[in-house]
C-alpha cells in the first residue's frame, strides 16, 4: 500500500485561501480533521488562475445543462468559459503526480455535481450541471478520483474517495516500474476482493479482461485500470462488504471451531442488517486470518486499503 500522505489537488478556498468572488473561503465545509495525515493538499483556484481579481463579480452557468457557459451573474457578456477550459488544459500535466482532486460544491467553475444552470430566461435554474473547470478536468483525467467537499462529510463517500486515491497511487507506482503480465496479475490478486465489495459485475469484467494476457499487456493495462476505477467509483454497500467478508471467511472456515465459525458468521450477518459497524466483523476476521496464517487472504488489500490510523472505516 502506498504511504500517506498522498498529494491531492483541491479547490484553494477549501484550504482557507480567501479566493472566492466575495473574498471569503470555504475551509469549514471540508472535514479537515478526518483527512489529517492522509492527504497533502495542492491548492488551485481556476478563477484566480485565469486572472480574475479578488473580490470579483460572481459567475454562473447559463445555457444547456450538457454544455453551459460560465458568464457574469450581472453581466452576461462577461464570458470566461473558454478561459476556464484552457486553464484546465494547462493544469492537466501538473496533475501527473496527484492522486485525486477535491472540488467546491455548487461552484460554476469547480462544482462537480448538481451545479445550477440557468437554461431559460425567467425559469428556475436546473441543478444538473457541472462547473466548467471541473468538467474539463474530468474529461482530461477520466481515471483520476474526483470528489466534492460536501460529499466528503458523508463517511461512506469519504472512505470511498480515500480508497480510490490509494488505489490510484498504487497503480501509478506499478506503471513507474513497468507493467508486466506478472505484475498486473499480482495487482489484480491483491485488489480482487476490494473490487468485489464495490461491484460484482465489475469484478467479473476485470477477470475476463485478464483471462488472456498473451496479447499486448501495454494495451490491456490502461483498459484494466479504467474499468477498475469505474467499478470502485460506486461505494461499497453493506451487502457488498458482507459478501466479501463471507468469502474471506472461507479461507479459515475449516480451521475454526464450530463456536468461532458461528460467532464470525453471526457478526457478518449482524453487520449486513445494519446493527453493528464494519470494524466488528472485520477485526475478528483479521484475527482469525492471522492466527491461522491464511496468507493469501491476509494479503488482500480489502482488509486495509488505506492507513488504519485514519480510522475511516469506524463509521461504516
mmCIF file of C-alpha atoms in Angstrom:
data_model
loop_
_atom_site.group_PDB
_atom_site.id
_atom_site.type_symbol
_atom_site.label_atom_id
_atom_site.label_comp_id
_atom_site.label_asym_id
_atom_site.label_seq_id
_atom_site.Cartn_x
_atom_site.Cartn_y
_atom_site.Cartn_z
ATOM 1 C CA UNK A 1 0.000 0.000 0.000
ATOM 2 C CA UNK A 2 1.316 3.499 -0.804
ATOM 3 C CA UNK A 3 2.448 5.628 2.094
ATOM 4 C CA UNK A 4 0.468 8.621 3.342
ATOM 5 C CA UNK A 5 0.200 11.488 2.836
ATOM 6 C CA UNK A 6 -0.826 11.357 -0.796
ATOM 7 C CA UNK A 7 -0.800 14.522 -2.882
ATOM 8 C CA UNK A 8 -4.315 15.612 -3.812
ATOM 9 C CA UNK A 9 -5.359 18.715 -5.750
ATOM 10 C CA UNK A 10 -8.048 20.821 -4.114
ATOM 11 C CA UNK A 11 -10.036 23.985 -4.698
ATOM 12 C CA UNK A 12 -7.998 26.606 -2.863
ATOM 13 C CA UNK A 13 -10.952 28.097 -0.976
ATOM 14 C CA UNK A 14 -11.360 24.754 0.826
ATOM 15 C CA UNK A 15 -7.906 25.117 2.361
ATOM 16 C CA UNK A 16 -8.715 28.553 3.783
ATOM 17 C CA UNK A 17 -7.465 30.597 0.851
ATOM 18 C CA UNK A 18 -9.512 33.793 0.606
ATOM 19 C CA UNK A 19 -10.002 33.487 -3.133
ATOM 20 C CA UNK A 20 -13.773 33.360 -3.558
ATOM 21 C CA UNK A 21 -15.586 36.028 -5.530
ATOM 22 C CA UNK A 22 -16.502 37.808 -2.274
ATOM 23 C CA UNK A 23 -13.006 37.472 -0.811
ATOM 24 C CA UNK A 24 -14.021 34.666 1.534
ATOM 25 C CA UNK A 25 -13.142 30.969 1.836
ATOM 26 C CA UNK A 26 -14.873 27.619 2.471
ATOM 27 C CA UNK A 27 -12.457 25.848 4.809
ATOM 28 C CA UNK A 28 -15.141 24.894 7.333
ATOM 29 C CA UNK A 29 -17.049 22.914 4.687
ATOM 30 C CA UNK A 30 -14.316 20.269 4.380
ATOM 31 C CA UNK A 31 -13.698 17.626 7.109
ATOM 32 C CA UNK A 32 -10.019 18.509 7.561
ATOM 33 C CA UNK A 33 -9.833 16.592 10.838
ATOM 34 C CA UNK A 34 -10.963 13.362 9.146
ATOM 35 C CA UNK A 35 -8.371 13.714 6.371
ATOM 36 C CA UNK A 36 -5.458 14.829 8.548
ATOM 37 C CA UNK A 37 -2.322 12.867 7.727
ATOM 38 C CA UNK A 38 -3.971 11.166 4.752
ATOM 39 C CA UNK A 39 -3.549 13.904 2.152
ATOM 40 C CA UNK A 40 -1.133 16.665 1.341
ATOM 41 C CA UNK A 41 -3.193 19.316 -0.425
ATOM 42 C CA UNK A 42 -2.128 21.162 -3.559
ATOM 43 C CA UNK A 43 -4.486 24.156 -3.828
ATOM 44 C CA UNK A 44 -5.690 25.602 -7.109
ATOM 45 C CA UNK A 45 -8.280 28.286 -7.865
ATOM 46 C CA UNK A 46 -9.171 28.352 -11.554
ATOM 47 C CA UNK A 47 -10.951 31.712 -11.363
ATOM 48 C CA UNK A 48 -7.884 33.390 -9.892
ATOM 49 C CA UNK A 49 -5.747 31.283 -12.227
ATOM 50 C CA UNK A 50 -7.334 32.899 -15.288
ATOM 51 C CA UNK A 51 -6.664 36.357 -13.881
ATOM 52 C CA UNK A 52 -9.928 37.312 -12.181
ATOM 53 C CA UNK A 53 -9.490 39.603 -9.200
ATOM 54 C CA UNK A 54 -10.486 39.324 -5.535
ATOM 55 C CA UNK A 55 -13.224 40.352 -4.956
ATOM 56 C CA UNK A 56 -14.901 39.997 -8.359
ATOM 57 C CA UNK A 57 -18.277 39.645 -9.954
ATOM 58 C CA UNK A 58 -19.824 36.248 -9.344
ATOM 59 C CA UNK A 59 -20.265 33.960 -12.328
ATOM 60 C CA UNK A 60 -22.981 31.436 -13.081
ATOM 61 C CA UNK A 61 -23.751 28.732 -15.633
ATOM 62 C CA UNK A 62 -26.181 29.529 -18.430
ATOM 63 C CA UNK A 63 -27.420 27.663 -21.480
ATOM 64 C CA UNK A 64 -27.723 23.898 -21.875
ATOM 65 C CA UNK A 65 -27.040 21.542 -18.993
ATOM 66 C CA UNK A 66 -24.781 19.466 -21.242
ATOM 67 C CA UNK A 67 -22.586 22.383 -22.349
ATOM 68 C CA UNK A 68 -23.204 25.516 -20.279
ATOM 69 C CA UNK A 69 -21.333 28.808 -20.451
ATOM 70 C CA UNK A 70 -19.755 30.479 -17.409
ATOM 71 C CA UNK A 71 -20.746 34.145 -17.517
ATOM 72 C CA UNK A 72 -21.088 37.083 -15.155
ATOM 73 C CA UNK A 73 -24.113 36.876 -12.879
ATOM 74 C CA UNK A 74 -24.891 40.520 -13.646
ATOM 75 C CA UNK A 75 -23.155 40.969 -16.997
ATOM 76 C CA UNK A 76 -23.884 38.002 -19.267
ATOM 77 C CA UNK A 77 -21.477 39.366 -21.872
ATOM 78 C CA UNK A 78 -18.613 38.573 -19.490
ATOM 79 C CA UNK A 79 -17.894 35.009 -20.662
ATOM 80 C CA UNK A 80 -14.987 33.087 -19.083
ATOM 81 C CA UNK A 81 -15.902 29.615 -20.361
ATOM 82 C CA UNK A 82 -13.019 29.210 -22.792
ATOM 83 C CA UNK A 83 -10.520 30.657 -20.321
ATOM 84 C CA UNK A 84 -11.557 28.142 -17.647
ATOM 85 C CA UNK A 85 -11.336 25.269 -20.125
ATOM 86 C CA UNK A 86 -7.890 26.395 -21.279
ATOM 87 C CA UNK A 87 -6.743 26.702 -17.667
ATOM 88 C CA UNK A 88 -7.810 23.096 -17.063
ATOM 89 C CA UNK A 89 -5.777 22.015 -20.097
ATOM 90 C CA UNK A 90 -2.748 23.884 -18.729
ATOM 91 C CA UNK A 91 -3.213 22.308 -15.309
ATOM 92 C CA UNK A 92 -3.663 18.760 -16.583
ATOM 93 C CA UNK A 93 0.072 17.967 -16.955
ATOM 94 C CA UNK A 94 0.580 19.275 -13.412
ATOM 95 C CA UNK A 95 -1.808 16.582 -12.168
ATOM 96 C CA UNK A 96 0.541 13.761 -13.174
ATOM 97 C CA UNK A 97 1.699 13.316 -9.577
ATOM 98 C CA UNK A 98 -1.604 13.855 -7.766
ATOM 99 C CA UNK A 99 -3.943 11.019 -6.848
ATOM 100 C CA UNK A 100 -7.256 12.825 -6.539
ATOM 101 C CA UNK A 101 -8.964 16.174 -6.870
ATOM 102 C CA UNK A 102 -11.437 17.732 -4.421
ATOM 103 C CA UNK A 103 -13.774 20.382 -5.830
ATOM 104 C CA UNK A 104 -16.065 23.008 -4.305
ATOM 105 C CA UNK A 105 -19.762 22.198 -4.136
ATOM 106 C CA UNK A 106 -22.108 24.303 -6.288
ATOM 107 C CA UNK A 107 -19.315 26.358 -7.879
ATOM 108 C CA UNK A 108 -19.846 27.313 -11.562
ATOM 109 C CA UNK A 109 -16.143 26.705 -12.089
ATOM 110 C CA UNK A 110 -15.420 23.863 -9.634
ATOM 111 C CA UNK A 111 -18.734 22.201 -8.817
ATOM 112 C CA UNK A 112 -18.715 18.511 -9.668
ATOM 113 C CA UNK A 113 -22.387 17.622 -9.211
ATOM 114 C CA UNK A 114 -25.751 19.372 -9.337
ATOM 115 C CA UNK A 115 -24.498 22.871 -10.155
ATOM 116 C CA UNK A 116 -27.302 25.282 -11.045
ATOM 117 C CA UNK A 117 -27.680 26.007 -14.750
ATOM 118 C CA UNK A 118 -29.861 28.886 -15.866
ATOM 119 C CA UNK A 119 -31.138 27.434 -19.107
ATOM 120 C CA UNK A 120 -34.187 29.588 -19.831
ATOM 121 C CA UNK A 121 -34.987 33.227 -19.216
ATOM 122 C CA UNK A 122 -37.136 33.765 -16.104
ATOM 123 C CA UNK A 123 -37.191 29.991 -15.454
ATOM 124 C CA UNK A 124 -35.799 28.461 -12.241
ATOM 125 C CA UNK A 125 -32.277 27.041 -12.592
ATOM 126 C CA UNK A 126 -31.766 23.326 -13.090
ATOM 127 C CA UNK A 127 -29.405 21.745 -10.520
ATOM 128 C CA UNK A 128 -27.963 19.337 -13.058
ATOM 129 C CA UNK A 129 -24.747 20.963 -14.269
ATOM 130 C CA UNK A 130 -21.027 20.655 -13.650
ATOM 131 C CA UNK A 131 -18.571 23.510 -13.208
ATOM 132 C CA UNK A 132 -16.618 24.355 -16.360
ATOM 133 C CA UNK A 133 -13.157 23.721 -14.886
ATOM 134 C CA UNK A 134 -14.279 20.553 -13.076
ATOM 135 C CA UNK A 135 -15.922 19.201 -16.229
ATOM 136 C CA UNK A 136 -12.760 19.714 -18.253
ATOM 137 C CA UNK A 137 -10.564 18.077 -15.607
ATOM 138 C CA UNK A 138 -12.953 15.107 -15.549
ATOM 139 C CA UNK A 139 -12.719 14.848 -19.338
ATOM 140 C CA UNK A 140 -8.941 15.105 -19.422
ATOM 141 C CA UNK A 141 -8.344 12.855 -16.403
ATOM 142 C CA UNK A 142 -11.089 10.195 -16.518
ATOM 143 C CA UNK A 143 -9.252 7.806 -14.171
ATOM 144 C CA UNK A 144 -8.368 10.400 -11.527
ATOM 145 C CA UNK A 145 -10.518 10.097 -8.363
ATOM 146 C CA UNK A 146 -12.717 13.192 -8.104
ATOM 147 C CA UNK A 147 -14.986 14.324 -5.288
ATOM 148 C CA UNK A 148 -16.808 17.351 -3.859
ATOM 149 C CA UNK A 149 -16.238 18.828 -0.424
ATOM 150 C CA UNK A 150 -19.839 18.472 0.733
ATOM 151 C CA UNK A 151 -19.965 14.779 -0.113
ATOM 152 C CA UNK A 152 -16.802 14.187 1.925
ATOM 153 C CA UNK A 153 -18.833 14.914 5.057
ATOM 154 C CA UNK A 154 -20.523 11.552 4.434
ATOM 155 C CA UNK A 155 -18.343 8.790 5.990
ATOM 156 C CA UNK A 156 -19.183 6.278 3.230
ATOM 157 C CA UNK A 157 -18.314 8.661 0.396
ATOM 158 C CA UNK A 158 -15.229 9.890 2.270
ATOM 159 C CA UNK A 159 -13.877 6.385 2.742
ATOM 160 C CA UNK A 160 -14.657 5.558 -0.870
ATOM 161 C CA UNK A 161 -12.742 8.582 -2.172
ATOM 162 C CA UNK A 162 -9.708 7.870 0.019
ATOM 163 C CA UNK A 163 -9.742 4.225 -1.080
ATOM 164 C CA UNK A 164 -9.688 5.257 -4.727
ATOM 165 C CA UNK A 165 -6.795 7.670 -4.185
ATOM 166 C CA UNK A 166 -4.664 4.914 -2.642
ATOM 167 C CA UNK A 167 -5.508 2.510 -5.459
ATOM 168 C CA UNK A 168 -4.588 5.254 -7.934
ATOM 169 C CA UNK A 169 -1.245 5.831 -6.186
ATOM 170 C CA UNK A 170 -0.511 2.097 -6.157
ATOM 171 C CA UNK A 171 -1.231 1.846 -9.883
ATOM 172 C CA UNK A 172 0.983 4.816 -10.674
ATOM 173 C CA UNK A 173 3.844 3.133 -8.792
ATOM 174 C CA UNK A 174 3.209 -0.049 -10.783
ATOM 175 C CA UNK A 175 3.322 1.928 -14.020
ATOM 176 C CA UNK A 176 6.573 3.592 -12.994
ATOM 177 C CA UNK A 177 8.174 0.156 -12.573
ATOM 178 C CA UNK A 178 6.730 -1.060 -15.880
ATOM 179 C CA UNK A 179 3.552 -3.137 -16.055
ATOM 180 C CA UNK A 180 4.139 -6.783 -16.951
ATOM 181 C CA UNK A 181 1.688 -9.659 -17.182
ATOM 182 C CA UNK A 182 3.017 -10.948 -13.872
ATOM 183 C CA UNK A 183 2.771 -7.617 -12.034
ATOM 184 C CA UNK A 184 -0.710 -6.966 -13.450
ATOM 185 C CA UNK A 185 -1.957 -10.336 -12.189
ATOM 186 C CA UNK A 186 -0.374 -9.675 -8.792
ATOM 187 C CA UNK A 187 -2.054 -6.256 -8.608
ATOM 188 C CA UNK A 188 -5.417 -7.752 -9.504
ATOM 189 C CA UNK A 189 -4.983 -10.561 -6.997
ATOM 190 C CA UNK A 190 -4.334 -8.063 -4.206
ATOM 191 C CA UNK A 191 -7.417 -5.976 -5.018
ATOM 192 C CA UNK A 192 -9.931 -8.562 -6.262
ATOM 193 C CA UNK A 193 -11.970 -8.637 -3.057
ATOM 194 C CA UNK A 194 -11.967 -4.856 -2.759
ATOM 195 C CA UNK A 195 -13.420 -4.592 -6.259
ATOM 196 C CA UNK A 196 -15.923 -7.345 -5.438
ATOM 197 C CA UNK A 197 -17.182 -5.342 -2.448
ATOM 198 C CA UNK A 198 -17.916 -2.393 -4.718
ATOM 199 C CA UNK A 199 -19.195 -4.159 -7.818
ATOM 200 C CA UNK A 200 -19.560 -7.863 -8.549
ATOM 201 C CA UNK A 201 -20.153 -7.176 -12.274
ATOM 202 C CA UNK A 202 -17.011 -5.022 -12.297
ATOM 203 C CA UNK A 203 -15.071 -7.797 -10.587
ATOM 204 C CA UNK A 204 -16.183 -10.318 -13.199
ATOM 205 C CA UNK A 205 -15.435 -7.919 -16.048
ATOM 206 C CA UNK A 206 -11.874 -7.423 -14.831
ATOM 207 C CA UNK A 207 -11.394 -11.157 -14.501
ATOM 208 C CA UNK A 208 -12.484 -11.683 -18.099
ATOM 209 C CA UNK A 209 -10.171 -8.913 -19.274
ATOM 210 C CA UNK A 210 -7.188 -10.654 -17.664
ATOM 211 C CA UNK A 211 -8.140 -14.149 -18.796
ATOM 212 C CA UNK A 212 -5.780 -13.904 -21.754
ATOM 213 C CA UNK A 213 -2.618 -11.847 -21.377
ATOM 214 C CA UNK A 214 -0.909 -13.377 -24.382
ATOM 215 C CA UNK A 215 -1.729 -10.177 -26.292
ATOM 216 C CA UNK A 216 -0.171 -6.758 -25.709
ATOM 217 C CA UNK A 217 -0.126 -6.058 -21.954
ATOM 218 C CA UNK A 218 0.532 -2.387 -22.684
ATOM 219 C CA UNK A 219 -2.870 -2.241 -24.367
ATOM 220 C CA UNK A 220 -4.739 -4.226 -21.720
ATOM 221 C CA UNK A 221 -3.254 -2.449 -18.677
ATOM 222 C CA UNK A 222 -4.843 1.007 -19.169
ATOM 223 C CA UNK A 223 -8.185 -0.607 -20.024
ATOM 224 C CA UNK A 224 -7.941 -2.680 -16.872
ATOM 225 C CA UNK A 225 -7.241 0.333 -14.673
ATOM 226 C CA UNK A 226 -10.021 2.434 -16.213
ATOM 227 C CA UNK A 227 -12.531 -0.359 -15.645
ATOM 228 C CA UNK A 228 -11.255 -0.850 -12.115
ATOM 229 C CA UNK A 229 -11.635 2.817 -11.214
ATOM 230 C CA UNK A 230 -15.119 2.809 -12.726
ATOM 231 C CA UNK A 231 -16.073 -0.153 -10.528
ATOM 232 C CA UNK A 232 -14.614 1.450 -7.396
ATOM 233 C CA UNK A 233 -16.451 4.722 -8.018
ATOM 234 C CA UNK A 234 -19.587 3.014 -6.712
ATOM 235 C CA UNK A 235 -19.329 2.953 -2.883
ATOM 236 C CA UNK A 236 -19.433 -0.499 -1.354
ATOM 237 C CA UNK A 237 -22.778 -1.314 0.257
ATOM 238 C CA UNK A 238 -23.294 -3.292 3.456
ATOM 239 C CA UNK A 239 -24.320 -6.217 1.295
ATOM 240 C CA UNK A 240 -21.120 -5.867 -0.734
ATOM 241 C CA UNK A 241 -18.928 -5.771 2.353
ATOM 242 C CA UNK A 242 -20.779 -8.707 3.927
ATOM 243 C CA UNK A 243 -20.368 -10.742 0.750
ATOM 244 C CA UNK A 244 -16.606 -10.205 0.764
ATOM 245 C CA UNK A 245 -16.303 -10.898 4.488
ATOM 246 C CA UNK A 246 -18.073 -14.219 3.916
ATOM 247 C CA UNK A 247 -15.760 -15.083 1.018
ATOM 248 C CA UNK A 248 -12.678 -14.314 3.120
ATOM 249 C CA UNK A 249 -14.096 -16.334 5.991
ATOM 250 C CA UNK A 250 -13.956 -19.319 3.669
ATOM 251 C CA UNK A 251 -10.149 -19.286 3.834
ATOM 252 C CA UNK A 252 -10.251 -20.254 7.531
ATOM 253 C CA UNK A 253 -13.684 -21.827 7.882
ATOM 254 C CA UNK A 254 -12.368 -25.379 8.154
ATOM 255 C CA UNK A 255 -9.773 -24.322 10.736
ATOM 256 C CA UNK A 256 -12.216 -22.673 13.136
ATOM 257 C CA UNK A 257 -14.146 -24.350 15.907
ATOM 258 C CA UNK A 258 -17.895 -24.507 15.427
ATOM 259 C CA UNK A 259 -18.286 -21.765 18.042
ATOM 260 C CA UNK A 260 -15.725 -19.440 16.387
ATOM 261 C CA UNK A 261 -17.224 -20.074 12.955
ATOM 262 C CA UNK A 262 -20.740 -19.307 14.192
ATOM 263 C CA UNK A 263 -19.531 -16.209 16.055
ATOM 264 C CA UNK A 264 -17.936 -14.740 12.923
ATOM 265 C CA UNK A 265 -20.909 -15.649 10.733
ATOM 266 C CA UNK A 266 -23.303 -14.013 13.187
ATOM 267 C CA UNK A 267 -21.208 -10.843 13.261
ATOM 268 C CA UNK A 268 -21.147 -10.634 9.475
ATOM 269 C CA UNK A 269 -24.906 -11.062 9.263
ATOM 270 C CA UNK A 270 -25.444 -8.539 12.051
ATOM 271 C CA UNK A 271 -23.355 -6.054 10.082
ATOM 272 C CA UNK A 272 -25.335 -6.834 6.927
ATOM 273 C CA UNK A 273 -28.549 -5.940 8.790
ATOM 274 C CA UNK A 274 -27.081 -2.602 9.903
ATOM 275 C CA UNK A 275 -26.860 -3.469 13.599
ATOM 276 C CA UNK A 276 -23.093 -3.064 14.074
ATOM 277 C CA UNK A 277 -20.239 -1.232 12.306
ATOM 278 C CA UNK A 278 -17.961 -2.867 9.752
ATOM 279 C CA UNK A 279 -15.000 -2.901 12.133
ATOM 280 C CA UNK A 280 -16.643 -5.531 14.366
ATOM 281 C CA UNK A 281 -16.654 -8.474 11.918
ATOM 282 C CA UNK A 282 -13.568 -7.116 10.119
ATOM 283 C CA UNK A 283 -11.435 -7.128 13.270
ATOM 284 C CA UNK A 284 -12.453 -10.677 14.188
ATOM 285 C CA UNK A 285 -11.881 -11.899 10.629
ATOM 286 C CA UNK A 286 -8.396 -10.385 10.555
ATOM 287 C CA UNK A 287 -7.633 -12.062 13.867
ATOM 288 C CA UNK A 288 -8.576 -15.490 12.515
ATOM 289 C CA UNK A 289 -6.747 -14.969 9.205
ATOM 290 C CA UNK A 290 -3.572 -14.023 11.060
ATOM 291 C CA UNK A 291 -3.848 -16.743 13.674
ATOM 292 C CA UNK A 292 -4.259 -19.455 11.044
ATOM 293 C CA UNK A 293 -1.742 -17.927 8.618
ATOM 294 C CA UNK A 294 -4.153 -17.635 5.720
ATOM 295 C CA UNK A 295 -1.548 -15.680 3.779
ATOM 296 C CA UNK A 296 -3.439 -15.119 0.515
ATOM 297 C CA UNK A 297 -6.495 -13.746 2.297
ATOM 298 C CA UNK A 298 -4.357 -11.819 4.813
ATOM 299 C CA UNK A 299 -2.618 -10.004 1.962
ATOM 300 C CA UNK A 300 -5.897 -8.811 0.422
ATOM 301 C CA UNK A 301 -5.871 -5.009 0.375
ATOM 302 C CA UNK A 302 -9.598 -5.061 1.047
ATOM 303 C CA UNK A 303 -8.637 -5.584 4.684
ATOM 304 C CA UNK A 304 -6.742 -2.288 4.794
ATOM 305 C CA UNK A 305 -6.940 -0.195 1.612
ATOM 306 C CA UNK A 306 -5.721 2.955 3.405
ATOM 307 C CA UNK A 307 -3.879 3.748 6.671
ATOM 308 C CA UNK A 308 -5.661 2.283 9.686
ATOM 309 C CA UNK A 309 -4.604 5.329 11.694
ATOM 310 C CA UNK A 310 -7.074 7.448 9.702
ATOM 311 C CA UNK A 311 -9.982 5.483 11.195
ATOM 312 C CA UNK A 312 -12.030 5.876 8.022
ATOM 313 C CA UNK A 313 -13.925 2.614 8.452
ATOM 314 C CA UNK A 314 -15.077 3.047 12.008
ATOM 315 C CA UNK A 315 -18.267 4.811 10.907
ATOM 316 C CA UNK A 316 -19.184 2.374 8.108
#
